Coordinates of N, CA and C in Angstrom, one line a residue:
X127 N 6.7 6.2 -11.6 CA 6.4 7.0 -10.4 C 6.7 6.2 -9.2
X128 N 7.4 6.8 -8.2 CA 7.8 6.1 -7.0 C 7.1 6.7 -5.8
X129 N 6.3 6.0 -5.1 CA 5.6 6.5 -3.9 C 6.2 6.0 -2.7
X130 N 6.1 6.8 -1.6 CA 6.7 6.4 -0.3 C 6.2 5.1 0.2
X131 N 7.1 4.2 0.7 CA 6.7 3.0 1.3 C 6.6 3.1 2.8
X132 N 7.3 4.1 3.4 CA 7.3 4.4 4.8 C 7.4 5.9 5.0
X133 N 7.1 6.3 6.2 CA 7.1 7.8 6.5 C 7.4 8.0 8.0
X134 N 7.8 9.2 8.2 CA 8.0 9.6 9.6 C 6.7 10.3 10.1
X135 N 6.2 9.8 11.2 CA 5.0 10.4 11.8 C 5.2 10.9 13.2
X136 N 4.4 11.9 13.6 CA 4.4 12.4 15.0 C 3.0 12.9 15.3
X137 N 2.8 13.1 16.5 CA 1.5 13.6 17.0 C 1.3 15.1 16.9
X138 N 2.5 15.8 16.8 CA 2.5 17.2 16.7 C 3.7 17.7 15.9
X139 N 3.6 18.9 15.3 CA 4.7 19.4 14.5 C 5.4 20.5 15.4
X140 N 6.5 20.0 16.0 CA 7.3 20.9 16.8 C 8.7 20.3 16.8
X141 N 9.7 21.2 16.9 CA 11.1 20.8 16.9 C 11.3 19.8 18.1
X142 N 11.9 18.6 17.7 CA 12.2 17.6 18.7 C 11.0 16.8 19.1
X143 N 9.9 16.9 18.4 CA 8.7 16.1 18.8 C 9.0 14.6 18.7
X144 N 8.5 13.8 19.6 CA 8.7 12.3 19.5 C 8.1 11.9 18.1
X145 N 8.8 11.0 17.4 CA 8.4 10.6 16.1 C 8.8 9.2 15.9
X146 N 8.3 8.6 14.8 CA 8.6 7.2 14.5 C 8.4 6.9 13.0
X147 N 9.1 5.9 12.5 CA 8.9 5.5 11.1 C 7.8 4.4 11.1
X148 N 6.9 4.5 10.2 CA 5.8 3.5 10.0 C 5.6 3.3 8.5
X149 N 5.1 2.1 8.2 CA 4.8 1.8 6.8 C 3.7 2.8 6.3
X150 N 3.8 3.2 5.1 CA 2.8 4.2 4.6 C 1.3 3.8 4.8
X151 N 1.2 2.4 4.8 CA -0.2 1.9 5.0 C -0.6 1.8 6.4
X152 N 0.2 2.2 7.3 CA -0.1 2.1 8.8 C -0.1 3.4 9.5
X153 N -0.4 4.5 8.8 CA -0.5 5.8 9.4 C -1.7 5.9 10.2
X154 N -1.6 6.2 11.5 CA -2.8 6.3 12.4 C -3.6 7.6 12.1
X155 N -4.9 7.5 12.6 CA -5.8 8.6 12.3 C -5.3 9.9 13.0
X156 N -4.5 9.8 14.0 CA -4.1 11.0 14.7 C -2.6 11.3 14.5
X157 N -2.0 10.6 13.5 CA -0.6 10.8 13.1 C -0.5 11.9 12.1
X158 N 0.6 12.7 12.2 CA 0.9 13.7 11.2 C 2.1 13.1 10.4
X159 N 1.9 13.0 9.0 CA 3.1 12.6 8.2 C 3.9 13.8 7.9
X160 N 5.2 13.7 8.4 CA 6.1 14.9 8.4 C 7.4 14.7 7.6
X161 N 7.6 13.5 7.1 CA 8.8 13.2 6.3 C 8.7 11.9 5.7
X162 N 9.6 11.6 4.7 CA 9.7 10.2 4.2 C 10.5 9.4 5.2
X163 N 10.2 8.1 5.1 CA 10.9 7.2 6.0 C 12.3 6.7 5.4
X164 N 13.0 5.9 6.2 CA 14.3 5.5 5.7 C 14.3 4.5 4.6
X165 N 13.3 3.7 4.5 CA 13.2 2.8 3.3 C 12.9 3.5 2.1
X166 N 12.0 4.5 2.2 CA 11.7 5.4 1.0 C 12.9 6.2 0.6
X167 N 13.6 6.7 1.6 CA 14.8 7.5 1.2 C 15.8 6.6 0.5
X168 N 16.0 5.4 0.9 CA 16.9 4.5 0.2 C 16.4 4.2 -1.2
X169 N 15.1 4.0 -1.4 CA 14.5 3.7 -2.7 C 14.7 4.9 -3.6
X170 N 14.5 6.1 -3.1 CA 14.7 7.4 -3.8 C 16.1 7.5 -4.3
X171 N 17.1 7.2 -3.3 CA 18.5 7.3 -3.6 C 18.9 6.4 -4.8
X172 N 18.3 5.2 -4.8 CA 18.6 4.2 -5.9 C 18.1 4.8 -7.2
X173 N 17.0 5.3 -7.3 CA 16.4 5.9 -8.5 C 17.2 7.1 -9.0
X174 N 17.5 8.0 -8.0 CA 18.3 9.2 -8.3 C 19.6 8.9 -8.8
X175 N 20.3 7.9 -8.2 CA 21.6 7.5 -8.6 C 21.8 7.1 -10.0
X176 N 20.7 6.6 -10.6 CA 20.8 6.1 -12.0 C 20.2 7.2 -13.0
X177 N 19.8 8.3 -12.5 CA 19.2 9.3 -13.3 C 20.2 10.2 -14.1
X178 N 19.8 10.6 -15.2 CA 20.7 11.5 -16.0 C 20.1 12.9 -16.1
X179 N 18.8 13.1 -15.8 CA 18.1 14.4 -15.8 C 17.1 14.3 -14.6
X180 N 17.2 15.4 -13.8 CA 16.3 15.4 -12.6 C 15.7 16.8 -12.5
X181 N 14.3 16.8 -12.4 CA 13.6 18.1 -12.0 C 13.1 17.9 -10.6
X182 N 13.6 18.6 -9.7 CA 13.2 18.5 -8.3 C 12.3 19.7 -8.0
X183 N 11.0 19.4 -7.6 CA 10.1 20.4 -7.2 C 9.3 19.9 -6.0
X184 N 9.7 20.4 -4.8 CA 9.1 20.2 -3.6 C 9.9 19.3 -2.6
X185 N 9.8 19.7 -1.3 CA 10.6 18.9 -0.3 C 9.9 17.6 0.0
X186 N 10.6 16.7 0.7 CA 10.1 15.4 1.1 C 9.2 15.5 2.4
X187 N 9.5 16.5 3.2 CA 8.8 16.7 4.4 C 8.9 18.1 4.9
X188 N 8.6 18.3 6.2 CA 8.6 19.6 6.8 C 10.0 19.9 7.2
X189 N 10.9 20.2 6.2 CA 12.3 20.2 6.5 C 12.8 21.4 7.4
X190 N 11.9 22.4 7.5 CA 12.3 23.5 8.4 C 12.2 23.2 9.8
X191 N 11.6 22.1 10.2 CA 11.5 21.7 11.6 C 12.2 20.4 11.9
X192 N 13.4 20.5 12.6 CA 14.1 19.3 12.9 C 13.2 18.4 13.8
X193 N 13.2 17.1 13.7 CA 14.1 16.3 12.8 C 13.4 15.9 11.5
X194 N 12.4 16.7 11.0 CA 11.6 16.3 9.9 C 12.2 16.7 8.5
X195 N 13.5 17.0 8.5 CA 14.1 17.4 7.3 C 15.1 16.3 6.8
X196 N 15.2 15.2 7.5 CA 16.2 14.2 7.1 C 16.0 13.7 5.7
X197 N 14.8 13.4 5.3 CA 14.5 12.9 3.9 C 14.8 13.9 2.9
X198 N 14.5 15.2 3.1 CA 14.7 16.3 2.1 C 16.2 16.5 2.0
X199 N 16.9 16.5 3.1 CA 18.4 16.8 3.0 C 19.1 15.6 2.3
X200 N 18.6 14.4 2.6 CA 19.1 13.2 1.9 C 18.9 13.3 0.4
X201 N 17.8 13.7 0.0 CA 17.5 13.8 -1.5 C 18.4 14.9 -2.0
X202 N 18.6 16.0 -1.3 CA 19.4 17.1 -1.8 C 20.8 16.6 -2.0
X203 N 21.4 15.9 -1.1 CA 22.7 15.3 -1.3 C 22.8 14.3 -2.4
X204 N 21.7 13.5 -2.6 CA 21.7 12.5 -3.7 C 21.7 13.2 -5.0
X205 N 20.9 14.2 -5.2 CA 20.8 14.9 -6.5 C 22.1 15.7 -6.8
X206 N 22.7 16.2 -5.7 CA 24.0 16.9 -5.9 C 25.1 15.9 -6.4
X207 N 25.1 14.7 -5.8 CA 26.0 13.7 -6.1 C 25.9 13.3 -7.6
X208 N 24.7 13.1 -8.1 CA 24.6 12.7 -9.5 C 24.9 13.9 -10.4
X209 N 24.6 15.1 -10.0 CA 25.0 16.3 -10.7 C 26.6 16.3 -10.9
X210 N 27.2 16.0 -9.8 CA 28.7 16.0 -9.8 C 29.2 15.0 -10.8
X211 N 28.4 13.9 -11.1 CA 28.8 12.9 -12.1 C 28.3 13.2 -13.5
X212 N 27.7 14.4 -13.7 CA 27.3 14.8 -15.0 C 25.9 14.9 -15.3
X213 N 25.0 14.5 -14.4 CA 23.6 14.6 -14.6 C 23.1 16.1 -14.6
X214 N 22.0 16.3 -15.3 CA 21.4 17.7 -15.3 C 20.4 17.7 -14.2
X215 N 20.6 18.6 -13.3 CA 19.7 18.7 -12.1 C 19.1 20.2 -12.1
X216 N 17.8 20.3 -12.2 CA 17.1 21.6 -12.1 C 16.2 21.5 -10.9
X217 N 16.4 22.5 -10.0 CA 15.5 22.6 -8.8 C 14.6 23.8 -9.0
X218 N 13.3 23.5 -8.9 CA 12.3 24.6 -9.1 C 11.4 24.7 -7.8
X219 N 11.3 25.9 -7.3 CA 10.4 26.1 -6.2 C 11.2 26.7 -5.0
X220 N 10.6 27.6 -4.3 CA 11.2 28.3 -3.1 C 11.6 27.3 -2.0
X221 N 10.7 26.4 -1.7 CA 11.0 25.4 -0.6 C 12.2 24.5 -1.0
X222 N 12.2 24.0 -2.3 CA 13.2 23.1 -2.7 C 14.6 23.9 -2.8
X223 N 14.5 25.1 -3.2 CA 15.7 26.0 -3.3 C 16.3 26.2 -1.9
X224 N 15.4 26.5 -0.9 CA 15.8 26.7 0.5 C 16.4 25.4 1.0
X225 N 15.8 24.3 0.7 CA 16.3 23.0 1.2 C 17.7 22.7 0.6
X226 N 17.9 23.0 -0.7 CA 19.2 22.8 -1.3 C 20.2 23.7 -0.6
X227 N 19.8 24.9 -0.3 CA 20.7 25.8 0.4 C 21.0 25.3 1.8
X228 N 20.0 24.8 2.6 CA 20.2 24.3 3.9 C 21.1 23.1 3.9
X229 N 21.0 22.3 2.8 CA 21.9 21.1 2.7 C 23.3 21.5 2.2
X230 N 23.5 22.7 1.8 CA 24.8 23.2 1.4 C 25.2 22.6 0.0
X231 N 24.2 22.4 -0.9 CA 24.5 21.8 -2.2 C 24.2 22.7 -3.3
X232 N 23.7 23.9 -3.1 CA 23.2 24.7 -4.2 C 24.2 24.9 -5.3
X233 N 25.5 25.2 -4.9 CA 26.5 25.4 -5.9 C 26.8 24.2 -6.8
X234 N 26.4 23.0 -6.3 CA 26.7 21.8 -7.1 C 25.6 21.4 -8.1
X235 N 24.5 22.2 -8.1 CA 23.4 21.8 -8.9 C 23.4 22.6 -10.2
X236 N 22.8 22.1 -11.3 CA 22.9 22.8 -12.6 C 22.1 24.1 -12.6
X237 N 20.9 24.1 -12.0 CA 20.1 25.3 -12.0 C 19.2 25.3 -10.8
X238 N 19.0 26.4 -10.1 CA 18.1 26.5 -9.0 C 17.2 27.7 -9.2
X239 N 15.9 27.5 -9.2 CA 15.0 28.6 -9.3 C 14.0 28.6 -8.2
X240 N 13.7 29.8 -7.7 CA 12.7 29.9 -6.6 C 11.3 29.9 -7.2
X241 N 11.1 30.0 -8.5 CA 9.8 30.0 -9.1 C 9.3 28.6 -9.4
X242 N 8.7 27.9 -8.5 CA 8.2 26.6 -8.7 C 7.1 26.5 -9.7
X243 N 6.0 27.2 -9.5 CA 4.9 27.2 -10.4 C 5.2 27.7 -11.8
X244 N 6.0 28.8 -11.8 CA 6.4 29.4 -13.1 C 7.4 28.4 -13.8
X245 N 8.3 27.8 -13.1 CA 9.2 26.8 -13.7 C 8.4 25.7 -14.4
X246 N 7.4 25.1 -13.7 CA 6.7 24.0 -14.2 C 5.8 24.5 -15.4
X247 N 5.3 25.7 -15.3 CA 4.5 26.2 -16.4 C 5.4 26.4 -17.7
X248 N 6.6 26.9 -17.5 CA 7.5 27.1 -18.6 C 7.9 25.8 -19.2
X249 N 8.2 24.8 -18.4 CA 8.5 23.4 -18.9 C 7.3 22.8 -19.7
X250 N 6.1 23.2 -19.3 CA 4.9 22.7 -19.9 C 4.6 23.4 -21.2
X251 N 5.4 24.5 -21.5 CA 5.2 25.2 -22.8 C 4.1 26.3 -22.6
X252 N 3.7 26.7 -21.4 CA 2.7 27.7 -21.2 C 3.4 29.1 -21.3
X253 N 2.6 30.1 -21.7 CA 3.0 31.5 -21.8 C 3.2 32.0 -20.4
X254 N 4.3 32.6 -20.1 CA 4.5 33.3 -18.8 C 4.2 34.8 -19.0
X255 N 3.3 35.4 -18.3 CA 2.9 36.8 -18.5 C 4.1 37.7 -18.4
X256 N 5.0 37.5 -17.4 CA 6.1 38.5 -17.3 C 7.0 38.4 -18.5
X257 N 7.3 37.2 -19.0 CA 8.1 37.0 -20.2 C 7.4 37.5 -21.5
X258 N 6.1 37.2 -21.5 CA 5.3 37.6 -22.7 C 5.3 39.1 -22.8
X259 N 5.2 39.9 -21.7 CA 5.1 41.3 -21.7 C 6.5 41.9 -22.2
X260 N 7.5 41.2 -22.1 CA 8.8 41.7 -22.6 C 9.0 41.4 -24.1
X261 N 8.2 40.6 -24.7 CA 8.3 40.3 -26.1 C 8.0 41.5 -27.0
X262 N 8.6 41.6 -28.1 CA 8.3 42.6 -29.1 C 7.0 42.2 -29.9
X263 N 6.0 43.0 -29.7 CA 4.7 42.6 -30.3 C 4.3 43.5 -31.5
X264 N 5.3 43.8 -32.3 CA 5.0 44.7 -33.5 C 4.2 43.9 -34.5

């Protein structure tokens, strides 16, 4: 498991808000963590680049509010690049699907589902009520 070593912080969540990268251990009490930082993005790219199977569930930051989508868009391009080289990439969740679309990489990914919780439950082998109700129960 890889945890962020740095992050992008701001005092408020608004488009164009002043922001800065700080080590994850140096987040101030009045800072809002709104994206991964550049060192973390680089570390994530390195791991993604060597992956053969990726399940992406959840954005890296508040990608809907510029400039706090840089990390998420970077991850989207990284997973699309490895998918182009033959990796299996599954995106699960409405926010991640929206981020992939915003990055313009949806068509390059193996599968994109807006059902994040349902996708994870399915992968965990749990019964999905909607699918179960379609089963023949004779």
